PDB file of C-alpha atoms and ligand atoms in Angstrom:
ATOM      1  CA  VAL I 463     113.561 123.348  24.970  1.00  0.00           C
ATOM      2  CA  ALA I 464     112.773 121.573  28.204  1.00  0.00           C
ATOM      3  CA  GLY I 465     109.566 122.113  30.135  1.00  0.00           C
ATOM      4  CA  SER I 466     105.967 121.108  30.558  1.00  0.00           C
ATOM      5  CA  GLU I 467     104.216 120.558  27.218  1.00  0.00           C
ATOM      6  CA  ALA I 468     100.895 121.493  28.823  1.00  0.00           C
ATOM      7  CA  ARG I 469     102.270 124.778  30.154  1.00  0.00           C
ATOM      8  CA  PHE I 470     103.976 125.712  26.881  1.00  0.00           C
ATOM      9  CA  GLY I 471     100.697 124.823  25.156  1.00  0.00           C
ATOM     10  CA  GLN I 472      98.898 127.253  27.445  1.00  0.00           C
ATOM     11  CA  VAL I 473     101.419 130.004  26.649  1.00  0.00           C
ATOM     12  CA  PHE I 474     101.020 129.707  22.888  1.00  0.00           C
ATOM     13  CA  LEU I 475      97.240 129.223  23.033  1.00  0.00           C
ATOM     14  CA  ASN I 476      96.977 132.476  25.002  1.00  0.00           C
ATOM     15  CA  LEU I 477      99.273 134.343  22.611  1.00  0.00           C
ATOM     16  CA  LEU I 478      97.454 133.044  19.521  1.00  0.00           C
ATOM     17  CA  LEU I 479      94.025 133.896  20.964  1.00  0.00           C
ATOM     18  CA  ASN I 480      95.180 137.409  21.826  1.00  0.00           C
ATOM     19  CA  ALA I 481      96.610 137.819  18.321  1.00  0.00           C
ATOM     20  CA  ALA I 482      93.351 136.677  16.705  1.00  0.00           C
ATOM     21  CA  GLN I 483      91.273 138.879  19.017  1.00  0.00           C
ATOM     22  CA  ALA I 484      93.394 141.946  18.127  1.00  0.00           C
ATOM     23  CA  ILE I 485      92.416 141.728  14.462  1.00  0.00           C
ATOM     24  CA  PRO I 486      89.316 143.705  13.565  1.00  0.00           C
ATOM     25  CA  GLU I 487      86.494 141.792  11.940  1.00  0.00           C
ATOM     26  CA  GLY I 488      85.698 142.093   8.288  1.00  0.00           C
ATOM     27  CA  ASP I 489      89.030 142.268   6.461  1.00  0.00           C
ATOM     28  CA  PRO I 490      90.618 138.809   6.416  1.00  0.00           C
ATOM     29  CA  GLU I 491      92.589 139.465   3.198  1.00  0.00           C
ATOM     30  CA  ARG I 492      94.585 142.242   4.815  1.00  0.00           C
ATOM     31  CA  ASN I 493      95.409 140.449   8.047  1.00  0.00           C
ATOM     32  CA  GLU I 494      97.487 137.580   9.331  1.00  0.00           C
ATOM     33  CA  VAL I 495      98.721 135.854  12.451  1.00  0.00           C
ATOM     34  CA  ARG I 496     102.200 134.453  11.904  1.00  0.00           C
ATOM     35  CA  VAL I 497     104.433 132.342  14.105  1.00  0.00           C
ATOM     36  CA  VAL I 498     108.168 132.480  13.391  1.00  0.00           C
ATOM     37  CA  VAL I 499     110.690 130.283  15.176  1.00  0.00           C
ATOM     38  CA  HIS I 500     114.400 131.009  14.874  1.00  0.00           C
ATOM     39  CA  PRO I 501     117.555 130.233  16.849  1.00  0.00           C
ATOM     40  CA  LEU I 502     119.368 133.242  18.284  1.00  0.00           C
ATOM     41  CA  GLY I 503     122.865 132.983  16.854  1.00  0.00           C
ATOM     42  CA  GLY I 504     125.193 131.008  19.037  1.00  0.00           C
ATOM     43  CA  LEU I 505     123.572 131.993  22.314  1.00  0.00           C
ATOM     44  CA  GLY I 506     121.878 128.669  23.022  1.00  0.00           C
ATOM     45  CA  ARG I 507     118.452 130.230  22.888  1.00  0.00           C
ATOM     46  CA  VAL I 508     115.483 130.102  20.548  1.00  0.00           C
ATOM     47  CA  ALA I 509     112.992 132.875  19.792  1.00  0.00           C
ATOM     48  CA  ILE I 510     109.343 132.158  19.035  1.00  0.00           C
ATOM     49  CA  ASP I 511     107.547 135.212  17.667  1.00  0.00           C
ATOM     50  CA  VAL I 512     103.748 135.394  17.587  1.00  0.00           C
ATOM     51  CA  CYS I 513     103.029 138.261  15.191  1.00  0.00           C
ATOM     52  CA  ASP I 514      99.718 139.866  14.282  1.00  0.00           C
ATOM     53  CA  THR I 515      98.523 142.743  12.118  1.00  0.00           C
ATOM     54  CA  GLY I 516      95.919 143.806  14.682  1.00  0.00           C
ATOM     55  CA  THR I 517      95.204 146.961  16.629  1.00  0.00           C
ATOM     56  CA  GLY I 518      98.590 147.173  18.311  1.00  0.00           C
ATOM     57  CA  ILE I 519      99.208 148.158  21.946  1.00  0.00           C
ATOM     58  CA  ALA I 520      99.476 151.785  23.055  1.00  0.00           C
ATOM     59  CA  PRO I 521     103.104 152.460  24.104  1.00  0.00           C
ATOM     60  CA  GLU I 522     102.047 153.329  27.666  1.00  0.00           C
ATOM     61  CA  ASN I 523     100.408 149.899  28.028  1.00  0.00           C
ATOM     62  CA  ARG I 524     103.212 147.768  26.593  1.00  0.00           C
ATOM     63  CA  GLU I 525     104.590 146.871  30.061  1.00  0.00           C
ATOM     64  CA  ARG I 526     101.207 146.865  31.792  1.00  0.00           C
ATOM     65  CA  VAL I 527      99.729 144.100  29.632  1.00  0.00           C
ATOM     66  CA  PHE I 528     101.661 141.595  31.769  1.00  0.00           C
ATOM     67  CA  GLU I 529     100.037 142.788  35.007  1.00  0.00           C
ATOM     68  CA  PRO I 530      97.351 140.472  36.415  1.00  0.00           C
ATOM     69  CA  PHE I 531      93.815 141.729  35.652  1.00  0.00           C
ATOM     70  CA  PHE I 532      94.972 144.341  33.132  1.00  0.00           C
ATOM     71  CA  THR I 533      92.520 144.095  30.236  1.00  0.00           C
ATOM     72  CA  THR I 534      91.054 146.350  27.565  1.00  0.00           C
ATOM     73  CA  LYS I 535      88.393 143.784  26.610  1.00  0.00           C
ATOM     74  CA  LYS I 536      85.120 145.117  27.962  1.00  0.00           C
ATOM     75  CA  ALA I 537      83.034 141.998  27.650  1.00  0.00           C
ATOM     76  CA  ASP I 538      84.966 138.876  28.494  1.00  0.00           C
ATOM     77  CA  GLY I 539      88.604 139.531  29.299  1.00  0.00           C
ATOM     78  CA  THR I 540      89.970 138.478  32.682  1.00  0.00           C
ATOM     79  CA  GLY I 541      93.329 140.093  32.015  1.00  0.00           C
ATOM     80  CA  LEU I 542      95.069 137.009  33.358  1.00  0.00           C
ATOM     81  CA  GLY I 543      96.284 135.442  30.114  1.00  0.00           C
ATOM     82  CA  LEU I 544      99.559 137.315  29.696  1.00  0.00           C
ATOM     83  CA  SER I 545     100.449 137.352  33.389  1.00  0.00           C
ATOM     84  CA  ILE I 546     100.176 133.552  33.378  1.00  0.00           C
ATOM     85  CA  CYS I 547     102.210 133.327  30.148  1.00  0.00           C
ATOM     86  CA  HIS I 548     104.873 135.560  31.652  1.00  0.00           C
ATOM     87  CA  ARG I 549     105.088 133.461  34.803  1.00  0.00           C
ATOM     88  CA  ILE I 550     105.382 130.172  32.864  1.00  0.00           C
ATOM     89  CA  VAL I 551     108.044 131.457  30.477  1.00  0.00           C
ATOM     90  CA  THR I 552     110.089 133.065  33.254  1.00  0.00           C
ATOM     91  CA  ALA I 553     109.927 129.882  35.346  1.00  0.00           C
ATOM     92  CA  ALA I 554     111.312 127.976  32.324  1.00  0.00           C
ATOM     93  CA  GLY I 555     114.328 130.314  32.250  1.00  0.00           C
ATOM     94  CA  GLY I 556     113.038 132.430  29.378  1.00  0.00           C
ATOM     95  CA  THR I 557     111.640 135.869  28.650  1.00  0.00           C
ATOM     96  CA  LEU I 558     108.378 137.183  27.193  1.00  0.00           C
ATOM     97  CA  THR I 559     108.220 140.672  25.706  1.00  0.00           C
ATOM     98  CA  ALA I 560     105.880 142.700  23.501  1.00  0.00           C
ATOM     99  CA  GLN I 561     107.037 144.889  20.633  1.00  0.00           C
ATOM    100  CA  ALA I 562     105.198 147.013  18.112  1.00  0.00           C
ATOM    101  CA  ARG I 563     105.508 145.778  14.544  1.00  0.00           C
ATOM    102  CA  HIS I 564     107.015 148.315  12.146  1.00  0.00           C
ATOM    103  CA  ASP I 565     103.918 148.405   9.965  1.00  0.00           C
ATOM    104  CA  ARG I 566     100.947 147.654  12.238  1.00  0.00           C
ATOM    105  CA  GLY I 567     100.172 145.136  14.929  1.00  0.00           C
ATOM    106  CA  THR I 568     102.211 143.463  17.628  1.00  0.00           C
ATOM    107  CA  VAL I 569     104.909 140.850  18.104  1.00  0.00           C
ATOM    108  CA  PHE I 570     105.047 138.805  21.314  1.00  0.00           C
ATOM    109  CA  ARG I 571     108.507 137.255  21.572  1.00  0.00           C
ATOM    110  CA  VAL I 572     109.141 134.190  23.716  1.00  0.00           C
ATOM    111  CA  ILE I 573     112.834 133.387  24.216  1.00  0.00           C
ATOM    112  CA  LEU I 574     113.702 130.003  25.708  1.00  0.00           C
ATOM    113  CA  PRO I 575     116.988 128.289  26.464  1.00  0.00           C
ATOM    114  CA  ILE I 576     117.895 125.417  24.162  1.00  0.00           C
ATOM    115  CA  VAL I 577     118.676 122.219  26.033  1.00  0.00           C
ATOM    116  CA  SER I 578     121.150 120.046  24.152  1.00  0.00           C
ATOM    117  CA  VAL I 579     120.446 116.312  23.915  1.00  0.00           C
ATOM    118  CA  ALA I 580     123.609 115.625  25.902  1.00  0.00           C
ATOM    119  CA  ASP I 581     122.185 117.584  28.844  1.00  0.00           C
ATOM    120  CA  ASP I 582     119.196 115.243  28.932  1.00  0.00           C
ATOM    121  CA  THR I 583     121.081 112.034  29.587  1.00  0.00           C
TER     122      THR I 583
HETATM  123  N1  ATP Z1095      98.220 140.705  20.289  1.00  0.00           N
HETATM  124  C1  ATP Z1095      97.722 141.760  20.944  1.00  0.00           C
HETATM  125  N2  ATP Z1095      97.410 142.909  20.272  1.00  0.00           N
HETATM  126  C2  ATP Z1095      96.910 143.980  20.927  1.00  0.00           C
HETATM  127  N3  ATP Z1095      96.683 144.023  22.263  1.00  0.00           N
HETATM  128  C3  ATP Z1095      96.964 142.911  22.979  1.00  0.00           C
HETATM  129  C4  ATP Z1095      97.488 141.726  22.364  1.00  0.00           C
HETATM  130  N4  ATP Z1095      97.683 140.797  23.327  1.00  0.00           N
HETATM  131  C5  ATP Z1095      97.292 141.370  24.487  1.00  0.00           C
HETATM  132  N5  ATP Z1095      96.855 142.632  24.286  1.00  0.00           N
HETATM  133  C6  ATP Z1095      96.379 143.579  25.313  1.00  0.00           C
HETATM  134  O1  ATP Z1095      96.796 143.094  26.586  1.00  0.00           O
HETATM  135  C7  ATP Z1095      95.646 142.962  27.451  1.00  0.00           C
HETATM  136  C8  ATP Z1095      95.906 141.827  28.415  1.00  0.00           C
HETATM  137  O2  ATP Z1095      95.979 140.581  27.731  1.00  0.00           O
HETATM  138  P1  ATP Z1095      95.656 139.248  28.533  1.00  0.00           P
HETATM  139  O3  ATP Z1095      95.785 138.090  27.604  1.00  0.00           O
HETATM  140  O4  ATP Z1095      96.467 139.234  29.772  1.00  0.00           O
HETATM  141  O5  ATP Z1095      94.153 139.435  29.001  1.00  0.00           O
HETATM  142  P2  ATP Z1095      92.842 139.460  28.079  1.00  0.00           P
HETATM  143  O6  ATP Z1095      93.136 138.877  26.725  1.00  0.00           O
HETATM  144  O7  ATP Z1095      92.299 140.835  28.128  1.00  0.00           O
HETATM  145  O8  ATP Z1095      91.871 138.497  28.872  1.00  0.00           O
HETATM  146  P3  ATP Z1095      91.895 136.887  28.809  1.00  0.00           P
HETATM  147  O9  ATP Z1095      93.278 136.482  28.398  1.00  0.00           O
HETATM  148  O10 ATP Z1095      91.529 136.459  30.158  1.00  0.00           O
HETATM  149  O11 ATP Z1095      90.881 136.542  27.788  1.00  0.00           O
HETATM  150  C9  ATP Z1095      94.490 142.766  26.498  1.00  0.00           C
HETATM  151  O12 ATP Z1095      93.268 143.131  27.088  1.00  0.00           O
HETATM  152  C10 ATP Z1095      94.867 143.697  25.348  1.00  0.00           C
HETATM  153  O13 ATP Z1095      94.588 145.046  25.680  1.00  0.00           O
HETATM  154 MG1   MG Z1096      94.238 137.007  26.569  1.00  0.00          MG
END
């Protein structure tokens, strides 16, 4: 993919922090944060999934989490993390979406266009 390494770093740091913060304390054996990267067949795009086994997001909030200042974290959330992630990914020609995991937890999926080496020259 082509884009700013610092900005992509910010996107994945935000997603990983959110994933870790969604997992309740005290049961590490039953929880995981997993990152899965896979090309989307023949479409010139790559998906990066940040998956967690945390609390999940209520269906009515699944779109709202991308709004600036939307937060459910009483103490220290600004609610800006995902709105910034969304802006960076969209500006890079990609998409950022949230899905419920079948079992429990959440998957944030970043899709980015693949830039072939030939395009770079
Ligand atoms: N992996 C996740 N699992 C469950 N809920 C999530 C997850 N990621 C985000 N959320 C929900 O989306 C809200 C907004 O997330 P966002 O990253 O924008 O802000 P925040 O994490 O609350 O604050 P900040 O990013 O400034 O620390 C969170 O408060 C939380 O309710
Ligand atoms: Mg956050």
